Structure formats: structure tokens, C-alpha cells
Amino acid sequence: MTDTGTHRRTPSTATFTSRDPATGRPLAEHPVHGPEDVARAVERGRAAGVRWAALPAARRRAHLLSWKRLLASELDAVAASVAAETGKPLQDAELELLLTLEHLSWAARNAGRVLRGRRVRTGLPASNQSASVVHRPLGVVGVIGPWNYPVYTPMGSIGYALAAGNAVVFKPSEYTPGTGVLLARLFERAVPGFAGLFTVVTGAAGTGAALAASGVDKLAFTGSPGTARKVMEVCARSLTPFLAECGGKDAVLVTADADLDAAADAIVWGALGNAGQTCAGVERVYAVRAVHARLCDRVVERARALRPGTGPDAAYGPLTMPGQGDVVRRHVDAALAAGAGAPLGGTDARPGGTDAPVSPGSADPAEPSGGPFVAPVVLVDVPEDCPAMTEETFGPIVAINAVADVDEAVRRTNASRYALGAAVFCGSRREGAAIASRLRAGAVSVNSVLGFAAVPALPFGGSGDSGFGRVHGAEGLRAFTAPQSVTVRRFAPPVDLTSFATPSAAKARAVALTRWLHTRR
């Protein structure tokens, strides 16, 4: 939510320019929505949300499935927008949308079942009551989305909040505003009778702050821990509930009996896919010493064949955020200065120690950074206190460290202040699941990476600097509701403990009987 766009003021409104991250070429102009604009969007959402919440769950399901079908039919246009604004290859953008469609479909089809009222047992003291729990929509949900997955990630809040009966005001990243606007436009086409139910406001930090202070009934945020703290501080002033997904420093644990080829293939994809700009991507690997060298060889062999760029043969695109290359360079330099090795990439591998830029569409594999493109870097034996092991890098770098055994791998994994995702590669699926249960991560895959991302029924989220709260699955639907407890008196109790008219002796007998029962159960 940093204010880094190109802004200028016209007589009517301020605007900013979205740009192609690979070339800097302008893509489109978008308005900078201020507090008054955001307040109007929330007001419109509240009015439309009343009618939306009043619909039977089956009607909301039908509307959301109409939107899902329209997104599927317009997949080419949406994927093109994602690719243009993020720089990721078109095929990667298409994969992001396929996952989004699965999640939207699941939320729409399962909201009625998950959120329907349920009866609960009352117990002896309230045996004259019937009791139930219902899940009521919150009202208007604000969503602040990221740029790295500008459809899949925010839709984990948008789609689930709408399915739960809420209105949504969405602020996309200032790097990907056009994609957010397109999502809202397609929603209006698919669900024409609810203008204002899903609204997009565009801008940078100021717009996000205005949304946090606008009186929404909950704010779902995806971004850095530092920005999350600032937004949460704004929400705290009005006690606005807050859901935060703040990235990770995800680890892969590799045991002595693991399939090393499968592990290496998954590590390279998890670390380098989307130029490493994945909150639950692979950044750390802990391999038992007996297989460490062989695993490194396999990872380097696969990573060496990959090239960033914009051409059809590029494995991944540029870093989307200006300045992120400096973070990558700092992490690599600090690791090498501390004694780490770099079997692939790294500043010590630069020809002549130069910082020559890499032209769009190509990258020198020996260069850790060339303009917005970063070639793969594999680090080994990185001290655990280096930034490359403690801070989120968000670049195509992976550090592979040797450990004595699984216990050490678990300790090192859990020592991070991040706790979002992780993966375990193990010869035994049962043992892999047992190792997974020892990890502090919010989601773990065994013998794959990011396997949980494709399962809509699974909740997603972390703890520590990875944030709190959950999206996706039944927990994600309930996250955008308020449980309401209801009791209905069926008959007068033999002894009414909530009446001044009940004699003290009768109350004493009831207390004695209840106490007697509880001493024997």
C-alpha cells in the first residue's frame, strides 16, 4: 500500500498511472479516490447489502455462479490484464484465474450449508429452552488486495464475503488497479440488480487508510507486516475487526529417504515461480546432511535452465515493484559476506563484478539482478541470522541449508517469526504428515509445495508476522459473519433461577441437586 505511483492533479480529480513493470510503459490512468469517495462507496454498499443479505442463500449462490461463469468466459481478458500489470507470463495469469474460479465456485455452492442455523443442546439448567446459532452477515467488508496475485488472493476475501451475504468495497494494489476495476465491471454485468454491492476504489496508501477509517464492518488486508500494523492502528480507533495475511518465509524440509528429483522440481517451482513473489513460496530449505549435496545439485541443474523475461520462452517475469531488486541484492550480498556459498548466481559470480543491466526479455544467469529481471540464485550454508533466512525476500532466491536430522529441521523452521506455509518431502507419507503436525505453519503440504492453495475447502492463513485470521473454506466463510445465539423458552421451569419471585429454599435445593450431579459425572 505504498504510495509510489505517478500522481498528478487535474481540475476535477487526482489520477495515477499504472505501468508495465518490465518496461515502465504507461498502461492506464486511474483516479485517486479520497475519503469522500470511499465513504460514498461504503454507503452504496450498505444500501445494496441490505437487499443482498435478505436473499435466500440459493439466490445468492445463483448470482455468484453467474459471475463465475462470466469470469470463465472472459478469462482471456482478465488474464491479459493480470499479465500486463504484474509482468507475469500469460500462462501463469491463466493458472491464477483457474484457481480463482474453483474458490469462487466452492464459496457460492457451500455458503448456505456452512452458514445455516444449527440447533445446540441446552444442558440441564436451561432444559426449558431451545437454543440455536445463526451466522449473520457483517454488512460491508473492506478488502485491501496485493499486486502479486491480484485476482486469486483478494478473491479469497471478496468471493467468500459476498457468499456470506456482505457487500464489498475493494481497494486493489496501486500496481494492479485495472484488474480490480475489471473484476467489478464483470460483477455488474453478471449481477445487474445490485449496483454498489461490489465496488472498487483505486489509489495508494491514502485510499487504503480511508477505507480502514470508513466504518466498514471488517477489513481484510494482504500485504507486508509493517503496512498491516499501520492499517490495523487505523482500524483500532473504531474497533473495526481486522484480518491480516502478511506473507511468509516458508520452508521445505527434506528427509533422507525423500524423492530428491521430486523435491528439487517442487523447490525450484515454489521458489522461482512468479519471480519468487509468492507469500507462501519457498524461501528456505532444510535438507538432512546425507542428501543435502545431491539435492543442491538437482536444484541448481533445474534452476540454471530457467530465464526471466517477457518472451514466450521466459520462465517468469520481472519484479513487479520498483526497488524490490535492491532487497534481493541486499539479501544475497549479506549472505555471501557472512560466508554462504552461491552455486548459482550471487554477486561473487558477476563477470568482473559489474552491475550491467539486463535487457527486457533476457537475463544473464550469473546476474542476481538486471533491471526488473532477477535471474535465479541458489544459496547454501546461509547463517540463520542473515536477512535471507529471517526476512521475506520476495525474489527468485532459495537458500538450502544442511541439518543433522529432522528434529533440527523442525526447530529451524519454527524459529522464524513468520508462520504461513511449509512443505515436507519424505519417503513415507505417514511420517511426512507426522512431521507436518510439528510445524507452526498455518498450512503444510507433504511431497508437494502449495498443494493447499488448490483446495478451496481448506482454510488459509498464518500466525506471527504472517498475520492472523483465515480465508477460504468454511472458516473463511464464517470469518465474514457474526454468530448470533438465540434461545426460545419452551415452558416454565420447575424452579426459575432467574426470578426474584422464586423462594430461596427452592433455589437452594436446585443448587444442591446440580452440585450433586456434577460431583458424580
PDB file of N, CA and C in Angstrom, residues 75 112-113 153 159 243 247 266 277 298 404 429 501 516:
ATOM      1  N   LEU A  75     -12.030 -15.090 -19.394  1.00  0.00           N
ATOM      2  CA  LEU A  75     -10.738 -15.411 -18.805  1.00  0.00           C
ATOM      3  C   LEU A  75      -9.585 -14.794 -19.584  1.00  0.00           C
ATOM      4  N   GLY A 112     -24.464 -21.660   1.889  1.00  0.00           N
ATOM      5  CA  GLY A 112     -25.745 -21.986   2.517  1.00  0.00           C
ATOM      6  C   GLY A 112     -25.620 -23.099   3.521  1.00  0.00           C
ATOM      7  N   ARG A 113     -24.855 -24.125   3.170  1.00  0.00           N
ATOM      8  CA  ARG A 113     -24.677 -25.266   4.078  1.00  0.00           C
ATOM      9  C   ARG A 113     -23.858 -24.879   5.298  1.00  0.00           C
ATOM     10  N   THR A 153      -5.726 -13.867  -4.737  1.00  0.00           N
ATOM     11  CA  THR A 153      -5.614 -13.540  -3.313  1.00  0.00           C
ATOM     12  C   THR A 153      -6.779 -12.699  -2.798  1.00  0.00           C
ATOM     13  N   GLY A 159     -14.918 -13.047  -2.701  1.00  0.00           N
ATOM     14  CA  GLY A 159     -15.900 -14.071  -3.029  1.00  0.00           C
ATOM     15  C   GLY A 159     -16.559 -14.665  -1.806  1.00  0.00           C
ATOM     16  N   LEU A 243      -8.535  -8.599   9.509  1.00  0.00           N
ATOM     17  CA  LEU A 243      -7.992  -9.892   9.094  1.00  0.00           C
ATOM     18  C   LEU A 243      -6.735  -9.602   8.287  1.00  0.00           C
ATOM     19  N   GLY A 247       2.270 -12.440   4.464  1.00  0.00           N
ATOM     20  CA  GLY A 247       3.426 -13.050   3.833  1.00  0.00           C
ATOM     21  C   GLY A 247       4.108 -14.080   4.696  1.00  0.00           C
ATOM     22  N   ALA A 266       9.914 -29.452  -7.198  1.00  0.00           N
ATOM     23  CA  ALA A 266       8.942 -28.643  -6.453  1.00  0.00           C
ATOM     24  C   ALA A 266       9.601 -27.406  -5.848  1.00  0.00           C
ATOM     25  N   GLN A 277       7.743 -14.099  -6.142  1.00  0.00           N
ATOM     26  CA  GLN A 277       6.838 -13.138  -5.494  1.00  0.00           C
ATOM     27  C   GLN A 277       5.549 -13.818  -5.052  1.00  0.00           C
ATOM     28  N   ARG A 298      20.643 -31.064  -7.883  1.00  0.00           N
ATOM     29  CA  ARG A 298      19.415 -31.170  -8.672  1.00  0.00           C
ATOM     30  C   ARG A 298      18.702 -29.819  -8.783  1.00  0.00           C
ATOM     31  N   ALA A 404      21.306 -31.721  10.747  1.00  0.00           N
ATOM     32  CA  ALA A 404      21.706 -33.054  11.210  1.00  0.00           C
ATOM     33  C   ALA A 404      20.577 -34.060  11.072  1.00  0.00           C
ATOM     34  N   ARG A 429       4.548 -41.232   3.487  1.00  0.00           N
ATOM     35  CA  ARG A 429       3.507 -40.216   3.598  1.00  0.00           C
ATOM     36  C   ARG A 429       3.055 -40.058   5.049  1.00  0.00           C
ATOM     37  N   ALA A 501     -39.046 -13.896  42.316  1.00  0.00           N
ATOM     38  CA  ALA A 501     -40.223 -14.481  42.975  1.00  0.00           C
ATOM     39  C   ALA A 501     -39.978 -15.909  43.448  1.00  0.00           C
ATOM     40  N   TRP A 516     -24.653 -31.900  43.232  1.00  0.00           N
ATOM     41  CA  TRP A 516     -24.561 -33.349  43.440  1.00  0.00           C
ATOM     42  C   TRP A 516     -24.331 -34.084  42.126  1.00  0.00           C
TER      43      TRP A 516
END
